[in-house]
Short mmCIF file of C-alpha atoms and ligand atoms in Angstrom, two decimals:
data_model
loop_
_atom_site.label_atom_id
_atom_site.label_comp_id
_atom_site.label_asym_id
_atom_site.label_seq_id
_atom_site.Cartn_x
_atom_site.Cartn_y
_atom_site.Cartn_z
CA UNK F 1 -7.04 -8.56 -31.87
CA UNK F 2 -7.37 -11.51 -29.38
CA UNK F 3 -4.57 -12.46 -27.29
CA UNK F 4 -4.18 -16.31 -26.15
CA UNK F 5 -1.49 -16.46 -23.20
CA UNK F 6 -0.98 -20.04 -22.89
CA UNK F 7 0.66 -22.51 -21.02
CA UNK F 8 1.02 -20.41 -18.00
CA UNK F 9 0.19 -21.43 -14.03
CA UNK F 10 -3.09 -19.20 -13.44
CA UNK F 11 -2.50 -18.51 -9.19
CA UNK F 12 -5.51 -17.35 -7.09
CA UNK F 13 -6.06 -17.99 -3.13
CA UNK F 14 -7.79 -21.00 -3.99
CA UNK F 15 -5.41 -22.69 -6.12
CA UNK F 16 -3.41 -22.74 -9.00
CA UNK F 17 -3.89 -25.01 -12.37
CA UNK F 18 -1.88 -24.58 -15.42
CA UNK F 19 -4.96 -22.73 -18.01
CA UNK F 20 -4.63 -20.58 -21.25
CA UNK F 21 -6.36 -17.25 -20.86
CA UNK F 22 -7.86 -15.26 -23.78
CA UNK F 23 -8.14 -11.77 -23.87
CA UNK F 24 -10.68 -9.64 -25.61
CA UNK F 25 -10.56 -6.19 -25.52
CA UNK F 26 -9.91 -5.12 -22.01
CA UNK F 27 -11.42 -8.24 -20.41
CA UNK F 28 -10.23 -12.29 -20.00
CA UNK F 29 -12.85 -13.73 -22.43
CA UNK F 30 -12.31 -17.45 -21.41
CA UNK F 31 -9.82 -19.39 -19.44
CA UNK F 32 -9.40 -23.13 -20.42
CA UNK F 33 -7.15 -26.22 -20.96
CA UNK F 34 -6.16 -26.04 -24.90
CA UNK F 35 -8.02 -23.04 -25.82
CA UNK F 36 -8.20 -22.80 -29.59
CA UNK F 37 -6.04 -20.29 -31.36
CA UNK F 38 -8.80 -19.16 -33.47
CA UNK F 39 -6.72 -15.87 -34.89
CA UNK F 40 -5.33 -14.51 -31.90
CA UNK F 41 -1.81 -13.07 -30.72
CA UNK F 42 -0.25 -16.23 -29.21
CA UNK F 43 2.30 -15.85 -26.16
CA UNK F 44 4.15 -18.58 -24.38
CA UNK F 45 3.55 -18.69 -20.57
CA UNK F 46 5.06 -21.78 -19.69
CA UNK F 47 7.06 -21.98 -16.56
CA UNK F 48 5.55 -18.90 -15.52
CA UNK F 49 2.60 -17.57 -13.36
CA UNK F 50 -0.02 -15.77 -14.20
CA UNK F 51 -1.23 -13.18 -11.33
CA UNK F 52 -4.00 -11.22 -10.97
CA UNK F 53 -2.50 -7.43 -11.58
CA UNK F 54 -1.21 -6.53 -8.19
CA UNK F 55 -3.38 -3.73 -6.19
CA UNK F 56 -0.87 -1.59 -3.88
CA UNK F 57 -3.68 -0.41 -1.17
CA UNK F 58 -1.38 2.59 -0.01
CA UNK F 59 0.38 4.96 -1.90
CA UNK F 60 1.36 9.08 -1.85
CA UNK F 61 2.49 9.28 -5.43
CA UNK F 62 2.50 13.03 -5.46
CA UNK F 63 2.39 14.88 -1.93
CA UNK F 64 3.56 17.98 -0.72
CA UNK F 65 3.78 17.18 3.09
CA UNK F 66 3.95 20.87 4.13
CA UNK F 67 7.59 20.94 3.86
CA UNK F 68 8.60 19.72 -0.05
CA UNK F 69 6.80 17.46 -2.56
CA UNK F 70 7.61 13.95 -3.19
CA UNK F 71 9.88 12.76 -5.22
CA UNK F 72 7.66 10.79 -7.36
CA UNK F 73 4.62 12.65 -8.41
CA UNK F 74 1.76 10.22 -10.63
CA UNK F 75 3.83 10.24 -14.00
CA UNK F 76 7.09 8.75 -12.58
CA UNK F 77 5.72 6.68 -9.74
CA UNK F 78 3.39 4.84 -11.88
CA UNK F 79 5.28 3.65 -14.65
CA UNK F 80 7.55 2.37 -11.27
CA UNK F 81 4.24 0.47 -10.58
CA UNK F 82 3.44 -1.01 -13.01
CA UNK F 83 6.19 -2.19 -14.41
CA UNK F 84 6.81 -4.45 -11.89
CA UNK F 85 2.94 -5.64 -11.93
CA UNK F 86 1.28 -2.94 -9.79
CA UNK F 87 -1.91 -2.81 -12.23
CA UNK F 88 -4.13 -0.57 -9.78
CA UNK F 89 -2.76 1.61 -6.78
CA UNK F 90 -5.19 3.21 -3.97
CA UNK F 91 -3.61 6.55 -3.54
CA UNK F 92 -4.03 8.93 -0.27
CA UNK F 93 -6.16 12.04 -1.52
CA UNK F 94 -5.30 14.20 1.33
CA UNK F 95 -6.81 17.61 1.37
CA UNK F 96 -5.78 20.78 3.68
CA UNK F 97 -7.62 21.56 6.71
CA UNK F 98 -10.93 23.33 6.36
CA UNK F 99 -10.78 21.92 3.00
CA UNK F 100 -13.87 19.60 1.30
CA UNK F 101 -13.21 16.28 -0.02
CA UNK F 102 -14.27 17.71 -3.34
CA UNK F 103 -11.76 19.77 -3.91
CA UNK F 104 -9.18 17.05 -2.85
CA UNK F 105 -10.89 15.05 -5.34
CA UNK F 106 -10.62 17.86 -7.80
CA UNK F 107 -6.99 17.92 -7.21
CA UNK F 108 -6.01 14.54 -6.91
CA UNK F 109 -7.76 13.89 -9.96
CA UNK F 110 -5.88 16.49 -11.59
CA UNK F 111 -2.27 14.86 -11.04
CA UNK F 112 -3.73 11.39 -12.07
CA UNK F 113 -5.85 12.11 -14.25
CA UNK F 114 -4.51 11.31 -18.19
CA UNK F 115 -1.01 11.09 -16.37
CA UNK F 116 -1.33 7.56 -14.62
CA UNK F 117 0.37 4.36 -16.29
CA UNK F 118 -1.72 2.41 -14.09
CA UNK F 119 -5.04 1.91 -13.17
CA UNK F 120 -6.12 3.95 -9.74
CA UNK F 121 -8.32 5.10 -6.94
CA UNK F 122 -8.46 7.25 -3.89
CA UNK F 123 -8.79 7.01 -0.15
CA UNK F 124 -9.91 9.93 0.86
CA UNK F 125 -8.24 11.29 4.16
CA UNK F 126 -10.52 12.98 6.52
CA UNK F 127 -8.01 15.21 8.62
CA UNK F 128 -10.64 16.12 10.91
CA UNK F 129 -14.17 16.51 11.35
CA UNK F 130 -16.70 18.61 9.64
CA UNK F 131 -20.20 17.65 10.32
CA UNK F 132 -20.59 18.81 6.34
CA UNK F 133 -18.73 15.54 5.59
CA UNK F 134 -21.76 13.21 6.49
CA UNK F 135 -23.07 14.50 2.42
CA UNK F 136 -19.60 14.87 1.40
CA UNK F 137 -18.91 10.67 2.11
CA UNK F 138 -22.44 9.66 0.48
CA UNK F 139 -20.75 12.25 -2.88
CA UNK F 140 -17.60 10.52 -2.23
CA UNK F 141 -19.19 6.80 -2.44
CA UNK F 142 -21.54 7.48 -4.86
CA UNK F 143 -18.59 8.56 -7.53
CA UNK F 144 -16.68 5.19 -6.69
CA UNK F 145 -14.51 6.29 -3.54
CA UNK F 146 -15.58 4.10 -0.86
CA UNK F 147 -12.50 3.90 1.14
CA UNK F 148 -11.40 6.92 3.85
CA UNK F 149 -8.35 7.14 5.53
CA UNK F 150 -7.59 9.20 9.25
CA UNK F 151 -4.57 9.45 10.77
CA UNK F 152 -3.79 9.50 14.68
CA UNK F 153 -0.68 10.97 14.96
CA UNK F 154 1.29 13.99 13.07
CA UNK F 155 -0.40 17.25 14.47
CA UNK F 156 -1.50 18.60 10.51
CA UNK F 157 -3.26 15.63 9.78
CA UNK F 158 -4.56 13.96 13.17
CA UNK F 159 -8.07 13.73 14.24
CA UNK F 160 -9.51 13.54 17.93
CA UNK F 161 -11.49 10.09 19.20
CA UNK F 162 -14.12 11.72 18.58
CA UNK F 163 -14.21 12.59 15.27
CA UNK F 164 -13.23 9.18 14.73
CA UNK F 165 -16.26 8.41 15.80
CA UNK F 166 -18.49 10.49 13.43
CA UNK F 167 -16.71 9.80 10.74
CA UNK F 168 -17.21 6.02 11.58
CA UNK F 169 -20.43 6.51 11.43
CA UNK F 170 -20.72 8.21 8.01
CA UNK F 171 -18.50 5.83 6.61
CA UNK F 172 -21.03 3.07 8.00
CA UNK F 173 -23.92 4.40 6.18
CA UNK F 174 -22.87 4.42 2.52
CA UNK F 175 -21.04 0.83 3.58
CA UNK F 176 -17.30 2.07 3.30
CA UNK F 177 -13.95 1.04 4.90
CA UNK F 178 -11.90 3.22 6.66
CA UNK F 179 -8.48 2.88 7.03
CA UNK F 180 -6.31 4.40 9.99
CA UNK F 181 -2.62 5.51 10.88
CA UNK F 182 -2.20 3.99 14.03
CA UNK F 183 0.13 6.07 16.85
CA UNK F 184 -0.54 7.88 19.42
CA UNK F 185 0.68 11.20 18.24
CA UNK F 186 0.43 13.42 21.59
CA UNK F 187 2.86 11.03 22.86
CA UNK F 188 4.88 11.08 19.99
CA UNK F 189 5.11 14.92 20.58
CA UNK F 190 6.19 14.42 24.14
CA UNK F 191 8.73 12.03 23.43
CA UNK F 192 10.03 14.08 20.39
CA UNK F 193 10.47 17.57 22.35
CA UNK F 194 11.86 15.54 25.30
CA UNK F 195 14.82 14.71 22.77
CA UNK F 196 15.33 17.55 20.90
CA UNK F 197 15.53 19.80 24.48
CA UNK F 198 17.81 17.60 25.06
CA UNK F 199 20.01 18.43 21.95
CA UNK F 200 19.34 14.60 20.68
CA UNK F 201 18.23 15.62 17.05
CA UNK F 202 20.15 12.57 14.95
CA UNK F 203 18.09 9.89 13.12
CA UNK F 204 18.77 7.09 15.23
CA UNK F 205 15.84 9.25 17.92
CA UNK F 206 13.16 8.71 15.13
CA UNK F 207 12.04 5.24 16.18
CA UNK F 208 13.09 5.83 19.99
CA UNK F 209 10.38 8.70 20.01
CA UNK F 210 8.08 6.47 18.28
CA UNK F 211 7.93 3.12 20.33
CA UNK F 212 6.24 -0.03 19.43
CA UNK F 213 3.74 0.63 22.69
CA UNK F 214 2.45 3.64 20.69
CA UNK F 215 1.33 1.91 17.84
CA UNK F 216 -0.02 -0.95 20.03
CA UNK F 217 -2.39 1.61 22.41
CA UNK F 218 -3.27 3.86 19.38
CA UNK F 219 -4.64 -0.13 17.35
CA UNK F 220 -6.12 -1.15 20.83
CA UNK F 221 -8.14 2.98 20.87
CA UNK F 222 -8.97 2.69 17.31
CA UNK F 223 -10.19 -0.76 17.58
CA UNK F 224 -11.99 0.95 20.89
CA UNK F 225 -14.07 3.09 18.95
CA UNK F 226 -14.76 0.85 16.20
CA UNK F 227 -16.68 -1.46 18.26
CA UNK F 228 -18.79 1.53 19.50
CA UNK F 229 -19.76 2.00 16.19
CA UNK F 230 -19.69 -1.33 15.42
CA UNK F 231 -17.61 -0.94 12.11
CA UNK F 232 -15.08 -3.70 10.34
CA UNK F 233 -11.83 -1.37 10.10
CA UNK F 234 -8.89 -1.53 8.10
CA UNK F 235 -5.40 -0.60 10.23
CA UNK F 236 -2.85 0.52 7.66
CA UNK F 237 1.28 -0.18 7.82
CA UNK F 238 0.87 -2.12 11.07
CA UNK F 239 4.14 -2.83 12.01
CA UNK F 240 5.07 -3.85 15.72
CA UNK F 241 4.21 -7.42 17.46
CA UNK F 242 2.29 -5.78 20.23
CA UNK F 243 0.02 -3.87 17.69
CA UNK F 244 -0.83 -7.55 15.80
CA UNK F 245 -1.58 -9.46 19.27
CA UNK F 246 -4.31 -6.67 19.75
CA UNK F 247 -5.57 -7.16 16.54
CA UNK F 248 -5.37 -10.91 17.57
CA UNK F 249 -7.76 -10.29 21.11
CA UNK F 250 -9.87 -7.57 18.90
CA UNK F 251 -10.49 -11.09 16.57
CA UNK F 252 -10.85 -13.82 19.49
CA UNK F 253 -13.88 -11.05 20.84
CA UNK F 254 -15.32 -11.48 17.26
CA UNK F 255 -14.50 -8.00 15.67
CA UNK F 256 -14.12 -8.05 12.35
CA UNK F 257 -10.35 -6.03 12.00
CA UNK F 258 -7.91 -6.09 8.67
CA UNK F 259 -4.56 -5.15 8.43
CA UNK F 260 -2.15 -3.87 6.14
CA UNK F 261 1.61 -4.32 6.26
CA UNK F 262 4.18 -3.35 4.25
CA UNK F 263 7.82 -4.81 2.85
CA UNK F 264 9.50 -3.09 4.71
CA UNK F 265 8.68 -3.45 8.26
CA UNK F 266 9.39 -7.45 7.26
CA UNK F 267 12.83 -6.69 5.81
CA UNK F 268 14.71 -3.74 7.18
CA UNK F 269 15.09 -3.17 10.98
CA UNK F 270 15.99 0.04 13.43
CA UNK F 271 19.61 -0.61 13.21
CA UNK F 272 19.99 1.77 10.03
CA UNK F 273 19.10 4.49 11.70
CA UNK F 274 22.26 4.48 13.48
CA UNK F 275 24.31 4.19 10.24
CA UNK F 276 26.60 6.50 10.24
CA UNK F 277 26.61 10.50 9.78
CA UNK F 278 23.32 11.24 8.26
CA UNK F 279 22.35 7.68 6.72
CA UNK F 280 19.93 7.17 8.87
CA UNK F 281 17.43 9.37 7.26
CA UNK F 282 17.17 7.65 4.47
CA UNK F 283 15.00 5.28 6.65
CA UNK F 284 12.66 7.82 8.21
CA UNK F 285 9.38 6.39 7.99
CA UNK F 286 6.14 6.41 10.71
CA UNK F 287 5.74 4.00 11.89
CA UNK F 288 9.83 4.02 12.16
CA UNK F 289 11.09 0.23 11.04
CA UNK F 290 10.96 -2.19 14.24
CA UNK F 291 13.13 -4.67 15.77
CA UNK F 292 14.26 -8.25 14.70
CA UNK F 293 11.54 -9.59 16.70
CA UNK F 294 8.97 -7.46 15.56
CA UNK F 295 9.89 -8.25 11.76
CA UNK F 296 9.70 -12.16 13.28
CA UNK F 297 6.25 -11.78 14.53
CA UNK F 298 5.09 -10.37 10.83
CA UNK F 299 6.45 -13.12 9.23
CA UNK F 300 4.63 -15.69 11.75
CA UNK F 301 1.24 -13.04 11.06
CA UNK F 302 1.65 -13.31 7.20
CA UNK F 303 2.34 -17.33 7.49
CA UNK F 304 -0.79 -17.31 9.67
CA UNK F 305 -3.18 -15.13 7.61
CA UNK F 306 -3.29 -12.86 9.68
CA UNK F 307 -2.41 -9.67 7.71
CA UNK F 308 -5.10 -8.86 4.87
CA UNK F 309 -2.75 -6.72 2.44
CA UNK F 310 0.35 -5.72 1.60
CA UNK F 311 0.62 -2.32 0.77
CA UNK F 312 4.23 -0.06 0.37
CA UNK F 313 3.10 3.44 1.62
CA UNK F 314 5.55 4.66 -1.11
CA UNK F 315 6.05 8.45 -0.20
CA UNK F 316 9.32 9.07 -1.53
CA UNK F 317 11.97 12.23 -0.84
CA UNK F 318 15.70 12.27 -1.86
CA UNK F 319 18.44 12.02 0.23
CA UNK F 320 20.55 14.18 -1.09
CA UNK F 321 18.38 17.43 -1.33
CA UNK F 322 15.54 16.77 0.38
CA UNK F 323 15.91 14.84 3.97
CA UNK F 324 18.96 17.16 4.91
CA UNK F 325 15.15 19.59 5.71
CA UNK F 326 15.99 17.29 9.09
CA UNK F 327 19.77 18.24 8.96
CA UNK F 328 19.52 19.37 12.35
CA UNK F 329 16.16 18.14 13.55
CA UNK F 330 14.98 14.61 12.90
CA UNK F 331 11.49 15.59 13.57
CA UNK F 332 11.96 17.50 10.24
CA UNK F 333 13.18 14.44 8.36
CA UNK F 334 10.54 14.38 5.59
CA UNK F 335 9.06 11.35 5.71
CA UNK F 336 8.61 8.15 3.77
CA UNK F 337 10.32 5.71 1.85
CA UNK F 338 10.25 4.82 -2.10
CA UNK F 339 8.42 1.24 -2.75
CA UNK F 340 5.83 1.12 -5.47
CA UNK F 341 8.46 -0.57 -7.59
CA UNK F 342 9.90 -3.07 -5.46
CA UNK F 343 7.37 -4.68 -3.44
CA UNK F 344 6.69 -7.59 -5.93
CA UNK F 345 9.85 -9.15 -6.44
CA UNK F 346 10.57 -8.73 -2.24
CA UNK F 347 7.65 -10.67 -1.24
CA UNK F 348 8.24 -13.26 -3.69
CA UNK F 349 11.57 -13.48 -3.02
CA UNK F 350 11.43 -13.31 0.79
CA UNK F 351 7.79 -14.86 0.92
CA UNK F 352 7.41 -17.76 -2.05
CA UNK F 353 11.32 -18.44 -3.08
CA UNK F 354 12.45 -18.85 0.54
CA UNK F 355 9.34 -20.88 0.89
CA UNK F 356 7.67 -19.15 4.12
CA UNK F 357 4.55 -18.34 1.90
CA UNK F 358 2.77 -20.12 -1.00
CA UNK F 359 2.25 -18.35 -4.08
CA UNK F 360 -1.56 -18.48 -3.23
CA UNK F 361 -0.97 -16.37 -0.30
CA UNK F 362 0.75 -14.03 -2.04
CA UNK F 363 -1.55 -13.46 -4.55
CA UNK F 364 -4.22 -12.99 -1.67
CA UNK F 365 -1.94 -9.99 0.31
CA UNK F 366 -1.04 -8.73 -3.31
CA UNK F 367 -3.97 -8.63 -4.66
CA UNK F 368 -7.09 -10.81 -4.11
CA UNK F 369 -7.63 -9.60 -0.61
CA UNK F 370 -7.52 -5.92 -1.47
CA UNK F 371 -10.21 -6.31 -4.61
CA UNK F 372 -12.55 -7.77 -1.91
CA UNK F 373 -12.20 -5.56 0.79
CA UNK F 374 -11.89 -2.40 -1.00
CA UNK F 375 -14.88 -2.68 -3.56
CA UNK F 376 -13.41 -3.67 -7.23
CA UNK F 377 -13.74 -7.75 -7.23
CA UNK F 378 -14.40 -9.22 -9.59
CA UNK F 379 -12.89 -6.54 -11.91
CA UNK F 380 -9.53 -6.76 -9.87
CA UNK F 381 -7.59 -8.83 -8.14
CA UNK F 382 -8.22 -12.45 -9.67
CA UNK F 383 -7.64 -14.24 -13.44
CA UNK F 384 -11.15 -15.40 -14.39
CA UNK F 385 -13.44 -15.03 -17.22
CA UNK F 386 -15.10 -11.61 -17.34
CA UNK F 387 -12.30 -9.70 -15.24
CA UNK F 388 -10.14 -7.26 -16.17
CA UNK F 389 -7.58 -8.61 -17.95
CA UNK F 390 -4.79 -7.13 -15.67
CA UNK F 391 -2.22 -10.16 -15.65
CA UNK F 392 1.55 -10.29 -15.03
CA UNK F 393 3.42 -13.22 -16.50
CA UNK F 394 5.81 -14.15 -13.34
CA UNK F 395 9.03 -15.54 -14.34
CA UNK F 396 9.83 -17.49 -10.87
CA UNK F 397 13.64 -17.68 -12.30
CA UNK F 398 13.99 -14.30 -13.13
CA UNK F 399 16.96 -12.51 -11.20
CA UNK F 400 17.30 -9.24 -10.13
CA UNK F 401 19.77 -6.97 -7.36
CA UNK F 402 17.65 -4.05 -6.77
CA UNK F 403 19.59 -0.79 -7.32
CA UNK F 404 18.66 3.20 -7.18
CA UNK F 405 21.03 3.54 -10.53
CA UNK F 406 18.45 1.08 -12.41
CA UNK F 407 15.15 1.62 -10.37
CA UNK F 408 12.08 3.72 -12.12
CA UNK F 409 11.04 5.39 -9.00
CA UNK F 410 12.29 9.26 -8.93
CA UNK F 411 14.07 8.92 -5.96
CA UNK F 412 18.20 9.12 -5.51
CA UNK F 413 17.88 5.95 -3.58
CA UNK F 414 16.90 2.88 -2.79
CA UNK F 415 15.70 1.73 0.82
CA UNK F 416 16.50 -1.82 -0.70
CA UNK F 417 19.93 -1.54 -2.18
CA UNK F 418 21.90 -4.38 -3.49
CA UNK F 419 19.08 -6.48 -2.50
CA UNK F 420 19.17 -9.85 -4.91
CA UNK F 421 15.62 -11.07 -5.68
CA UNK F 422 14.49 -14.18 -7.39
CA UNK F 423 11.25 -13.92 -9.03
CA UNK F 424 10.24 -11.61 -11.26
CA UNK F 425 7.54 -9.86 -14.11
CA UNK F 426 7.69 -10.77 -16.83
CA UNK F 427 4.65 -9.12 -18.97
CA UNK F 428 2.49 -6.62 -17.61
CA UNK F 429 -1.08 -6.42 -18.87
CA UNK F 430 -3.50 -3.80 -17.86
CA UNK F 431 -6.50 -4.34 -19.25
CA UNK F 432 -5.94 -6.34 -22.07
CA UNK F 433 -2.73 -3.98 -22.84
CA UNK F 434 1.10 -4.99 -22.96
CA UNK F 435 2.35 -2.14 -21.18
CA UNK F 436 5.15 -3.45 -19.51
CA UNK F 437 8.14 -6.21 -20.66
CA UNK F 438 11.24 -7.21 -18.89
CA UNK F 439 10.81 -4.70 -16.08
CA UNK F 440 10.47 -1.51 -18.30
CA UNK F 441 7.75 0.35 -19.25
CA UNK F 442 6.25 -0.19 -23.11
CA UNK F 443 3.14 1.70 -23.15
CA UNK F 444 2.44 4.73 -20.35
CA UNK F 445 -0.33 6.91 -19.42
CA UNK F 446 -2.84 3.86 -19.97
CA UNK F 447 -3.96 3.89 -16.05
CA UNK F 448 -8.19 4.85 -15.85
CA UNK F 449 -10.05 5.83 -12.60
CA UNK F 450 -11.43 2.40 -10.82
CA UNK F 451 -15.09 3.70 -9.61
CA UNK F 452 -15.98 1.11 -6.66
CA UNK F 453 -18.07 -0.37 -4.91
CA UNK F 454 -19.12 -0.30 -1.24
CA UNK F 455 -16.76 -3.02 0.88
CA UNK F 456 -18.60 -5.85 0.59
CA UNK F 457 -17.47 -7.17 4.33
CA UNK F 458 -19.16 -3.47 5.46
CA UNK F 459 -22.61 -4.22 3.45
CA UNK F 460 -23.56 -6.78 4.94
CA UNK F 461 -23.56 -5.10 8.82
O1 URP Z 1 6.49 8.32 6.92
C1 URP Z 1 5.57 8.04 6.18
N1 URP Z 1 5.12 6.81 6.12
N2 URP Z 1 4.99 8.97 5.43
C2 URP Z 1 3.82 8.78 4.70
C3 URP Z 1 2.61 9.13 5.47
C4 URP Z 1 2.10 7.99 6.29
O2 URP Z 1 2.23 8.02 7.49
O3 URP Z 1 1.52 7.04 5.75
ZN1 ZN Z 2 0.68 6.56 7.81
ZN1 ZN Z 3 0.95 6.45 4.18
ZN1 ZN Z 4 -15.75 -11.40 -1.97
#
């Protein structure tokens, strides 16, 4: 049956204009003023916007990093998703060493696979470089994973300059974007065993061993190597001032550079680390969260256009059982916060309710922005006739305090606790299904596999 939403604001980057939308199987079938009724499932959108299903570009739903697993795995974290209006999450497939991409495929695919409530993809992480990769990325692209991830820092998972380089240009030939973890993690090292020797293993020494100039060198080396292979570049959970003023000279020399953020370098600073006893590690994240000044700078970036995305890099681990692993070490912290659920209503709230951003900008670093650059627009990221019909019905009045005893993610807290938002999903669609009311889950295990296509801002080099 048919399904007429009307009445509703329809938001994209370009505008907004109050338009009924019909849905027809999984598809919007025609957007209009006064559609007809003509037999279909009526619902009342007025007062409310209409958004493109949100795209989360950076999640680790289910990750064993060495240590323990997450605390999410691909059931739990994406009925968190989507019930607040994540419709499609890009997921970090990250294989062992020696390992091919296949059989990180293979295994990625098994935890999502059947399991996901919302619609997904991969990047796949190359950990390091094996020239057999050059056929494993044309494999990768050709089954609809066109997006690669490599890290710079943490000693299991970084990769030298130069494989950097190869893999930039493998990436360049089947047209893909590659996404990058930017610190420099030999420092890191240095700083880290520096503290520990001397017996200063608390979490408050987790962002002092990981400055801002670290992120800032290891975005200006990156960006380094990307113009020697002449390669647009994605820089994942940016998060210091000096890292986005390179980005800034990287653009004023005419490279083309995109950047992700995430909620919570705008919202939470490096004072929780030092709350007291072992607090702190709830917080551990790389990058660590920043200073006041640094969460100013973002805000002036995200006002200015300047960041591309909004991602969460949800990688959850509870507090109670599983970050005391850094008891007496916070090197050992495991690390990552929950997010998936939450990022939504805190960008609305702190973005569009307090007025800083307009709701067209959100839609572009929630959604619209990440459909273009990562290979699935149309079929993501924008309300218009012959997309998928992945909508959420935004209830701007909607009121929420976000809370670990109501939350969906897996995790025995929240990074965001007692935070009130103001703003909120109404109705989830994902592809043309109701899966999600009021902020709870109606209908799981709907999520498919999003095969895409090359990055259309790579093509065209
Ligand atoms: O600490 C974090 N963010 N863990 C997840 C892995 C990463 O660096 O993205
Ligand atoms: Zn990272
Ligand atoms: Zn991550
Ligand atoms: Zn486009």
């Amino acid at each position: 049956m048919s399904i007429l939403i009307q009445g509703g604001t329809v938001v994209s980057t370009k505008g907004q204009r109050q338009l009924d939308v019909r849905i027809d199987g999984e598809k919007i079938s025609a957007m209009g003023v006064n559609l007809p009724v003509d037999g279909a499932n009526v619902v009342d959108a007025k007062g409310c916007y209409l958004f493109p299903g949100f795209i989360d570009t950076h999640t680790h739903l289910e990750l064993n990093n060495g240590m323990t697993d997450t605390a999410d795995n691909f059931t739990t974290g994406s009925i968190a998703a989507v019930a607040k209006g994540t419709t499609t999450v890009l997921d970090m497939a990250t294989p062992d060493r020696g390992h091919s991409l296949q059989s990180c495929l293979d295994a990625w695919d098994a935890m999502a696979k059947g399991k996901s409530s919302c619609d997904y993809s991969y990047h796949m992480s190359l950990i390091e470089w094996q020239p057999g990769f050059v056929d494993e990325i044309k494999a990768m692209a050709a089954k609809g994973i066109t997006s690669f991830k490599m890290y710079m820092a943490y000693d299991n998972l970084r990769a030298s300059d130069a494989d950097i380089y190869e893999a930039m240009k493998a990436i360049k030939a089947v047209h893909g974007m590659l996404g990058i973890h930017c610190e420099n993690g030999d420092l890191v090292n240095a700083l880290q065993k520096q503290y520990l020797d001397n017996g200063l293993n608390a979490p408050k020494y987790h962002p002092i061993t990981r400055p801002n100039i670290l992120e800032a060198e290891a975005v200006s080396r990156y960006l380094t190597i990307a113009a020697l292979a002449d390669l647009p570049v994605n820089i994942v959970h940016l998060s210091t001032k000096e890292a986005l003023e390179v980005v800034r000279a990287a653009r004023q020399r005419g490279q083309k550079v995109f950047v992700e953020s995430c909620p919570q370098y705008f919202l939470l600073d490096d004072s929780l680390y030092a709350l007291p006893g072992f607090e702190g590690a709830k917080y551990v994240c790389s990058p660590p969260l920043r200073q006041p000044a640094d969460e100013a700078a973002l805000w002036e970036g995200l006002e200015a256009g300047e960041i591309d995305t909004m991602g969460t890099d949800h990688c959850d681990f509870n507090y109670e059982t599983q970050k005391p692993l850094g008891k007496d070490d916070f090197t050992k912290i495991p690390g990552g916060l929950p997010g998936v659920e939450t990022r939504g209503e805190l960008l609305y709230t702190a973005g569009v309710t307090s007025g800083r951003i307009s709701p067209e900008q959100f839609v572009g670093v929630m959604a619209e922005h990440a459909a273009h650059q990562f290979g699935m627009y149309p079929q993501k990221g924008i309300v218009q006739t012959g997309s998928d019909a992945d909508i959420v019905i935004w209830d701007p009045a909607e009121k929420n305090v976000i809370s670990s005893q109501t939350q969906l993610q897996n995790c025995d807290y929240s990074a965001f606790e007692g935070f009130q938002t103001q703003g909120g999903p109404r109705e989830v669609y994902l592809r043309g299904t109701k899966v999600a009311a009021s902020g709870q889950i109606i209908k799981e295990k709907q999520g498919k596999f999003v095969a895409r296509q090359a990055s259309e801002y790579t093509f065209n080099k």
